[in-house]
Amino acid sequence: MNEGRELEDEPSDTEDKSSEHVRDNEGFQYSSLEAGEIRLLVLHSARNSTDAVRCSLRHISLAAPGEYEALSYTWDGKEFMLRENAGAALQRLRLSGQDRRIWIDAICINQNDNEEKALQLPLMTQIYEKAQRVCIWLGEMTEGALLAIDRLKHTNQTFRSNMHLWRTGRKHGKLMLPTRSMFDSLQDSANRVNEFQNGEIRELMSRPWWGRGWIVQEVIVGRRPIFLVGDEVFDWADLAQWKKRSRQVTAGFETASPFGLDTPPEHEIFDQFYQTLSALREKWEAKKTKMPVLDILYQYRHLGFANKRDRIYAFLGITSLSNELDFKPNYSHSIKQVYRGFALAMINHSGSLDVLNYKREWKNVPSLVKPVCAFSILDQAKFHDTHATVVDSPGSKPRKAWARLPDGWERMEKDKKAYYYNWAEGKEYPSSPLHGQQPPLAHHVGEQKICPPGWNKEWDNQGRHRVFYGPPELIETRVLQKFKLPTWVPNWSKPTRMDPLPILDDMEDSCFYAGDKHKIQTRGTQNEDLLTLSGVSFDRIAQLTEPWHPENDFPPMSRKYIAILSDWEALALADVENCPYGGKQGRVDALWRTHLADAPGPRASPPNERWLVECWYDRLRGKGIWKIGRLEAEYTHADAKMHSYLMDMLSSEYERKAGAGELTSEELSAKGIKNWFKNPDHKRYGDVARRIFKALGHRALYVTEKGFMGLAPWNAEVGDLVAVLDGGKTPFLLREMPTSGKFKLVGETYVYGIMGGEALHMDLQLRRFTLA
């Protein structure tokens, strides 16, 4: 996919492509489908695996389709050509004694006929539901993939896996430490064995198929997804069982913190994408929960679609909206028409402005680029000295372990021996550049997955990857600026590096109702880019902090070392004349609840939640009841901080209660102290840390002219209008456009004190806002 042109609009297709017979480049002859019909590809049997692939197309009624399977694989979405990847998949699927009926979107839907695509698209949910199974072609077999599948299907055969590890390590230049050094680095060596095995599973799960947008529907709806890698087969249940057994254990330790906080996905076997897909599969099978279409659209913006319209079309089929919404697939419409039409349809269908809560600033903002990760230990060895001398801390005893090479160096192999190449000089060296130098500090094995600057990763057409040193990807500096949308229309095409998470949790049962809860209808205008809404002008931003842009997508343990958040507190607690919160203590209460984006009324957090927020402020520190000893090797750097902070937090609360006489004599005993540190409140702290991160990340804190405090998206400015609009569960920030009297939508906002409809009972004049 050319991501640099991802958002460039396309002209409407006006050619007549609905003739009775359309012949594509591969010779398939398409006849028009009747209502309720689909095509199936009949894959004819073959005696030998080397025989040419023979197939034909047949029309069948979807009401009584008989037995068939669906094939899911990576293709470019352009006019279908039976290329290497599809050909390899069909070659593996054919049987020797009978024909096999398969549905493949790239073949069974005429990709040159926009009218047919629009009619077939709503049927795809039924197509996948009625298929006996969904066959997912991940590509050809590799040495690492063989080990991954072995682990998935033969988890108890540790000896065989370890022997494979030993042979592979010897083949690629002795990746494992020699026996005499393993005793000094026992934990590290054990971690690396697990890293080798589990990393190959993760590598398998990073193949290009996992980046396709259509797989969300295929996996959620498909009755029994199975994976094909070369001649090997495993199914979704194998991944689910492995996840259950492993409990997200990688590198020999549990990555889940004592707080239940997530750790970065490069430390896990199963990333968030797999987990959310599994959760949605369970919801679909239970038929108990409506699929949250806006949340799905927002959450899966990183997935690839060859046709940008499909970013919306692909997900409607797995929601009830496919039949209820006054919005149907139309490939003759431009991307702008599709996105704008969907936003209007959602407003009119729901009677709310929920869709506006997903508007994010994206013009001139770099797209989100995740770090390049090498999950296979064979690739990781390319930028590491696998027999380096390291120290665990300054002054500690040196030991043998892996250490990262300086930037621009690569470890290479020849005749089972390693040598080192300096790309800047273009020279080979027999020994590592770390040899004879001061031993570097050891890093946890889980951190070695992230590739250094200058390293890249790519896949061929059959799913096989390579990690190599070369020029950095230019995509990191590309910005999404060619696509024109009204400011009130969300752009579902790509996430950016600075997108705040949505304030709303549950569209069906939101705890917020700042605007009128009566359903609304949009007012039509001659200019389709304009949206006119009713509401009130509540206030304006008077003071605004710098935004907080977190380093990654995972909650920090506390605000320690995040100086900008201390500045937020200083602004929020400054004296305000005629304070709407009743003075200093009221502002303190408003601040910690704002940090949580707290709910109004009976769903608000209990007052005793404040001490957890105070702990996140890094103000509650223990005084020695629990003394942290030497951190064990199995903790990652993040886990160690979490563990230490947990003990400090519980110690502080214990001392507070002891000093206040709130503890019994039994609780004050040695046994009582021990039991205290099993206190389940640390899970509550994890919930608080997640809520704070969600509320504050990529946002700024502001104070209004009337003294209210709130949270704004990072692109807010002093002078922006805080408006409460009919149908809006949250207030919105608007920016008046010079001379026209119209407004730009800046984004959703949280204002403590008006999230429960309080502004509607103030003496404010109702007016209309025209958004452009």
CSV table of C-alpha atoms in Angstrom, one decimal, residues 86-378:
chain,number,residue,atom,x,y,z
A,86,ALA,CA,-3.1,-16.7,-4.3
A,87,GLY,CA,-1.8,-19.5,-6.5
A,88,ALA,CA,0.2,-21.0,-3.7
A,89,ALA,CA,-2.9,-20.9,-1.4
A,90,LEU,CA,-5.1,-22.6,-4.0
A,91,GLN,CA,-2.5,-25.2,-4.7
A,92,ARG,CA,-2.4,-26.2,-1.1
A,93,LEU,CA,-6.2,-26.2,-0.8
A,94,ARG,CA,-7.1,-28.5,-3.7
A,95,LEU,CA,-7.9,-32.1,-3.0
A,96,SER,CA,-6.7,-35.2,-4.9
A,97,GLY,CA,-10.1,-37.0,-5.2
A,98,GLN,CA,-12.8,-34.3,-5.5
A,99,ASP,CA,-13.4,-30.7,-6.3
A,100,ARG,CA,-13.5,-28.1,-3.6
A,101,ARG,CA,-15.9,-25.1,-3.5
A,102,ILE,CA,-14.4,-21.9,-2.2
A,103,TRP,CA,-15.5,-18.3,-1.9
A,104,ILE,CA,-12.8,-15.7,-2.5
A,105,ASP,CA,-13.8,-12.1,-2.6
A,106,ALA,CA,-11.1,-11.1,-5.1
A,107,ILE,CA,-12.4,-13.6,-7.6
A,108,CYS,CA,-16.0,-14.3,-6.7
A,109,ILE,CA,-16.9,-10.6,-6.8
A,110,ASN,CA,-16.2,-8.9,-10.1
A,111,GLN,CA,-13.7,-6.2,-8.9
A,112,ASN,CA,-14.2,-4.2,-12.1
A,113,ASP,CA,-18.0,-3.8,-11.5
A,114,ASN,CA,-18.8,-1.1,-8.9
A,115,GLU,CA,-22.5,-1.8,-9.0
A,116,GLU,CA,-22.0,-5.5,-8.3
A,117,LYS,CA,-19.5,-4.8,-5.5
A,118,ALA,CA,-22.1,-2.5,-3.8
A,119,LEU,CA,-24.7,-5.2,-4.0
A,120,GLN,CA,-22.5,-8.1,-2.9
A,121,LEU,CA,-20.9,-6.2,0.0
A,122,PRO,CA,-24.0,-6.4,2.3
A,123,LEU,CA,-24.1,-10.2,1.8
A,124,MET,CA,-20.5,-10.8,3.0
A,125,THR,CA,-21.5,-11.3,6.6
A,126,GLN,CA,-23.9,-14.1,5.6
A,127,ILE,CA,-21.3,-15.6,3.2
A,128,TYR,CA,-18.7,-15.9,6.0
A,129,GLU,CA,-21.4,-17.1,8.5
A,130,LYS,CA,-22.5,-19.9,6.2
A,131,ALA,CA,-19.1,-21.1,5.2
A,132,GLN,CA,-18.0,-24.4,6.8
A,133,ARG,CA,-14.8,-22.6,7.8
A,134,VAL,CA,-12.5,-19.7,6.8
A,135,CYS,CA,-9.1,-20.8,5.5
A,136,ILE,CA,-6.5,-18.1,6.2
A,137,TRP,CA,-3.4,-18.3,4.0
A,138,LEU,CA,-0.5,-16.7,5.9
A,139,GLY,CA,2.1,-17.7,3.3
A,140,GLU,CA,4.9,-20.2,2.9
A,141,MET,CA,6.8,-22.0,5.6
A,142,THR,CA,10.0,-20.7,7.1
A,143,GLU,CA,12.4,-22.1,9.6
A,144,GLY,CA,11.0,-19.9,12.3
A,145,ALA,CA,7.4,-20.5,11.4
A,146,LEU,CA,8.0,-24.3,11.7
A,147,LEU,CA,9.1,-23.8,15.3
A,148,ALA,CA,6.1,-21.5,16.0
A,149,ILE,CA,3.6,-24.0,14.8
A,150,ASP,CA,5.4,-26.8,16.6
A,151,ARG,CA,5.0,-24.8,19.8
A,152,LEU,CA,1.3,-24.1,19.1
A,153,LYS,CA,0.5,-27.8,18.3
A,154,HIS,CA,3.0,-29.7,20.5
A,155,THR,CA,3.4,-27.6,23.6
A,156,ASN,CA,4.5,-30.5,25.8
A,157,GLN,CA,7.4,-31.5,23.6
A,158,THR,CA,9.9,-29.2,25.2
A,159,PHE,CA,12.9,-31.5,24.4
A,160,ARG,CA,12.2,-31.4,20.7
A,161,SER,CA,11.8,-27.6,20.8
A,162,ASN,CA,15.0,-27.2,22.7
A,163,MET,CA,16.9,-29.4,20.3
A,164,HIS,CA,15.6,-27.3,17.4
A,165,LEU,CA,16.8,-24.2,19.3
A,166,TRP,CA,20.2,-25.7,19.8
A,167,ARG,CA,20.7,-26.8,16.2
A,168,THR,CA,19.5,-23.4,14.9
A,169,GLY,CA,21.7,-21.6,17.3
A,170,ARG,CA,24.7,-23.6,16.1
A,171,LYS,CA,23.8,-23.1,12.5
A,172,HIS,CA,23.6,-19.3,12.9
A,173,GLY,CA,26.8,-18.6,14.7
A,174,LYS,CA,26.3,-19.9,18.3
A,175,LEU,CA,23.4,-17.7,19.5
A,176,MET,CA,23.3,-19.3,22.9
A,177,LEU,CA,25.8,-18.7,25.7
A,178,PRO,CA,28.4,-21.5,26.3
A,179,THR,CA,27.6,-23.8,29.2
A,180,ARG,CA,30.3,-22.3,31.4
A,181,SER,CA,28.7,-18.8,31.1
A,182,MET,CA,25.1,-19.9,31.5
A,183,PHE,CA,25.4,-20.4,35.3
A,184,ASP,CA,26.3,-16.7,35.7
A,185,SER,CA,23.4,-15.7,33.5
A,186,LEU,CA,20.9,-18.5,34.3
A,187,GLN,CA,17.8,-16.3,34.2
A,188,ASP,CA,18.9,-14.6,31.0
A,189,SER,CA,19.7,-17.9,29.3
A,190,ALA,CA,16.3,-19.3,30.3
A,191,ASN,CA,14.6,-16.1,29.0
A,192,ARG,CA,16.3,-16.4,25.7
A,193,VAL,CA,15.1,-19.9,25.2
A,194,ASN,CA,11.6,-18.8,25.7
A,195,GLU,CA,12.2,-15.7,23.6
A,196,PHE,CA,13.3,-17.9,20.7
A,197,GLN,CA,10.2,-20.1,20.9
A,198,ASN,CA,7.6,-17.4,21.7
A,199,GLY,CA,9.2,-14.8,19.4
A,200,GLU,CA,8.6,-17.0,16.4
A,201,ILE,CA,4.9,-17.2,17.3
A,202,ARG,CA,4.8,-13.5,17.4
A,203,GLU,CA,6.6,-13.3,14.1
A,204,LEU,CA,4.0,-15.5,12.6
A,205,MET,CA,1.3,-13.1,14.0
A,206,SER,CA,3.0,-10.1,12.4
A,207,ARG,CA,2.7,-11.4,8.8
A,208,PRO,CA,1.0,-9.0,6.3
A,209,TRP,CA,-2.4,-10.8,6.6
A,210,TRP,CA,-2.8,-9.3,10.1
A,211,GLY,CA,-2.7,-5.8,8.6
A,212,ARG,CA,-5.7,-6.3,6.3
A,213,GLY,CA,-8.8,-4.4,7.3
A,214,TRP,CA,-11.2,-7.0,5.9
A,215,ILE,CA,-9.9,-9.7,8.4
A,216,VAL,CA,-12.0,-8.1,11.2
A,217,GLN,CA,-15.2,-9.3,9.5
A,218,GLU,CA,-13.7,-12.5,8.3
A,219,VAL,CA,-12.5,-13.5,11.8
A,220,ILE,CA,-15.4,-12.3,13.8
A,221,VAL,CA,-18.1,-13.8,11.7
A,222,GLY,CA,-16.3,-16.9,10.4
A,223,ARG,CA,-17.5,-20.1,11.9
A,224,ARG,CA,-14.1,-21.8,12.3
A,225,PRO,CA,-11.0,-19.9,11.2
A,226,ILE,CA,-8.0,-22.0,10.4
A,227,PHE,CA,-4.5,-20.9,9.4
A,228,LEU,CA,-2.4,-22.4,6.6
A,229,VAL,CA,1.3,-21.9,6.5
A,230,GLY,CA,2.9,-23.9,3.7
A,231,ASP,CA,1.6,-27.5,4.2
A,232,GLU,CA,0.9,-26.9,8.0
A,233,VAL,CA,-2.5,-26.2,9.5
A,234,PHE,CA,-3.5,-24.8,12.9
A,235,ASP,CA,-6.7,-23.0,14.0
A,236,TRP,CA,-7.8,-20.0,16.0
A,237,ALA,CA,-8.4,-22.3,19.0
A,238,ASP,CA,-4.7,-23.2,19.0
A,239,LEU,CA,-3.8,-19.5,19.5
A,240,ALA,CA,-6.5,-19.1,22.1
A,241,GLN,CA,-5.3,-22.1,24.1
A,242,TRP,CA,-1.7,-21.0,23.8
A,243,LYS,CA,-2.7,-17.6,25.1
A,244,LYS,CA,-4.6,-19.2,28.0
A,245,ARG,CA,-1.6,-21.4,28.9
A,246,SER,CA,1.0,-18.7,28.6
A,247,ARG,CA,-1.0,-16.0,30.4
A,248,GLN,CA,0.9,-13.6,28.2
A,249,VAL,CA,4.2,-15.0,29.5
A,250,THR,CA,7.2,-14.2,27.3
A,251,ALA,CA,10.9,-14.4,28.0
A,252,GLY,CA,10.2,-16.5,31.1
A,253,PHE,CA,8.1,-14.1,33.1
A,254,GLU,CA,4.6,-12.7,33.4
A,255,THR,CA,4.5,-9.3,31.7
A,256,ALA,CA,1.3,-8.3,33.5
A,257,SER,CA,2.1,-5.9,36.3
A,258,PRO,CA,0.7,-6.3,39.8
A,259,PHE,CA,-1.6,-3.4,38.9
A,260,GLY,CA,-3.1,-5.2,35.9
A,261,LEU,CA,-1.6,-2.5,33.6
A,262,ASP,CA,-0.6,-3.5,30.1
A,263,THR,CA,3.0,-3.5,29.0
A,264,PRO,CA,4.2,-2.6,25.5
A,265,PRO,CA,3.2,-5.2,22.9
A,266,GLU,CA,6.9,-5.8,22.0
A,267,HIS,CA,7.1,-7.6,25.4
A,268,GLU,CA,4.1,-9.8,24.7
A,269,ILE,CA,3.3,-12.8,22.5
A,270,PHE,CA,-0.3,-11.7,21.8
A,271,ASP,CA,-0.7,-8.1,20.9
A,272,GLN,CA,-3.8,-6.0,21.6
A,273,PHE,CA,-5.2,-6.6,18.0
A,274,TYR,CA,-5.4,-10.3,18.6
A,275,GLN,CA,-7.1,-9.9,21.9
A,276,THR,CA,-9.7,-7.4,20.7
A,277,LEU,CA,-10.5,-9.6,17.7
A,278,SER,CA,-11.0,-12.6,20.1
A,279,ALA,CA,-13.2,-10.5,22.3
A,280,LEU,CA,-15.4,-9.4,19.4
A,281,ARG,CA,-15.6,-13.0,18.2
A,282,GLU,CA,-17.0,-14.0,21.6
A,283,LYS,CA,-19.5,-11.2,21.5
A,284,TRP,CA,-20.6,-12.2,18.0
A,285,GLU,CA,-21.0,-15.8,19.0
A,286,ALA,CA,-23.0,-14.9,22.1
A,287,LYS,CA,-25.2,-12.5,20.1
A,288,LYS,CA,-25.6,-10.6,23.4
A,289,THR,CA,-24.0,-7.3,22.6
A,290,LYS,CA,-24.4,-4.9,19.7
A,291,MET,CA,-21.1,-4.3,17.9
A,292,PRO,CA,-20.0,-0.7,18.6
A,293,VAL,CA,-19.4,0.5,15.1
A,294,LEU,CA,-17.8,3.9,15.9
A,295,ASP,CA,-15.4,2.3,18.4
A,296,ILE,CA,-14.5,-0.4,15.8
A,297,LEU,CA,-13.9,2.2,13.1
A,298,TYR,CA,-11.7,4.2,15.4
A,299,GLN,CA,-9.8,1.3,16.9
A,300,TYR,CA,-8.9,-0.3,13.6
A,301,ARG,CA,-7.8,2.8,11.6
A,302,HIS,CA,-4.3,1.3,11.4
A,303,LEU,CA,-5.5,-1.6,9.2
A,304,GLY,CA,-4.9,-1.5,5.5
A,305,PHE,CA,-7.6,-1.2,2.8
A,306,ALA,CA,-6.9,-0.9,-0.9
A,307,ASN,CA,-10.1,1.1,-1.4
A,308,LYS,CA,-10.4,3.8,1.2
A,309,ARG,CA,-14.2,3.6,1.1
A,310,ASP,CA,-14.0,0.1,2.6
A,311,ARG,CA,-12.8,1.6,5.9
A,312,ILE,CA,-16.5,2.2,6.5
A,313,TYR,CA,-18.2,-0.4,4.3
A,314,ALA,CA,-16.2,-3.3,5.7
A,315,PHE,CA,-17.4,-2.8,9.3
A,316,LEU,CA,-21.1,-2.1,8.7
A,317,GLY,CA,-21.9,-5.8,8.0
A,318,ILE,CA,-21.0,-6.9,11.5
A,319,THR,CA,-23.3,-4.4,13.1
A,320,SER,CA,-27.1,-4.1,13.2
A,321,LEU,CA,-26.6,-0.8,11.3
A,322,SER,CA,-26.2,-2.5,8.0
A,323,ASN,CA,-30.0,-2.8,7.7
A,324,GLU,CA,-31.0,0.2,9.8
A,325,LEU,CA,-28.8,3.0,8.6
A,326,ASP,CA,-29.8,5.2,5.7
A,327,PHE,CA,-26.4,4.6,4.2
A,328,LYS,CA,-25.5,2.0,1.6
A,329,PRO,CA,-22.2,1.1,-0.1
A,330,ASN,CA,-21.7,3.1,-3.3
A,331,TYR,CA,-18.3,2.9,-5.0
A,332,SER,CA,-19.1,5.6,-7.5
A,333,HIS,CA,-19.1,8.1,-4.6
A,334,SER,CA,-15.8,9.9,-3.8
A,335,ILE,CA,-14.2,9.2,-0.4
A,336,LYS,CA,-15.3,12.6,0.8
A,337,GLN,CA,-18.9,11.8,0.0
A,338,VAL,CA,-18.7,8.5,1.7
A,339,TYR,CA,-17.2,9.8,5.0
A,340,ARG,CA,-19.5,12.8,5.1
A,341,GLY,CA,-22.6,10.8,4.2
A,342,PHE,CA,-21.8,8.2,6.9
A,343,ALA,CA,-21.4,11.0,9.6
A,344,LEU,CA,-24.8,12.5,8.7
A,345,ALA,CA,-26.4,9.1,8.6
A,346,MET,CA,-25.1,8.3,12.1
A,347,ILE,CA,-26.4,11.6,13.5
A,348,ASN,CA,-29.8,11.1,12.0
A,349,HIS,CA,-30.0,7.4,13.0
A,350,SER,CA,-28.9,7.8,16.6
A,351,GLY,CA,-30.3,11.3,17.2
A,352,SER,CA,-27.0,12.1,18.9
A,353,LEU,CA,-23.7,13.7,18.1
A,354,ASP,CA,-21.6,10.7,19.1
A,355,VAL,CA,-19.9,10.5,15.8
A,356,LEU,CA,-18.5,14.0,16.4
A,357,ASN,CA,-16.6,12.7,19.4
A,358,TYR,CA,-14.3,10.8,17.1
A,359,LYS,CA,-13.1,13.8,15.2
A,360,ARG,CA,-9.4,14.2,15.5
A,361,GLU,CA,-7.0,16.8,14.1
A,362,TRP,CA,-5.0,15.1,11.3
A,363,LYS,CA,-4.0,17.8,8.7
A,364,ASN,CA,-0.3,18.3,8.7
A,365,VAL,CA,0.1,15.8,11.4
A,366,PRO,CA,2.5,12.8,10.9
A,367,SER,CA,0.8,9.5,10.7
A,368,LEU,CA,1.3,6.9,13.4
A,369,VAL,CA,4.4,4.8,12.8
A,370,LYS,CA,5.1,1.9,15.1
A,371,PRO,CA,8.6,0.9,15.9
A,372,VAL,CA,10.1,-1.8,13.6
A,373,CYS,CA,10.2,-5.0,15.7
A,374,ALA,CA,12.1,-8.1,14.9
A,375,PHE,CA,10.4,-10.9,16.9
A,376,SER,CA,12.6,-13.7,15.6
A,377,ILE,CA,15.8,-14.2,17.6
A,378,LEU,CA,17.6,-14.9,14.4
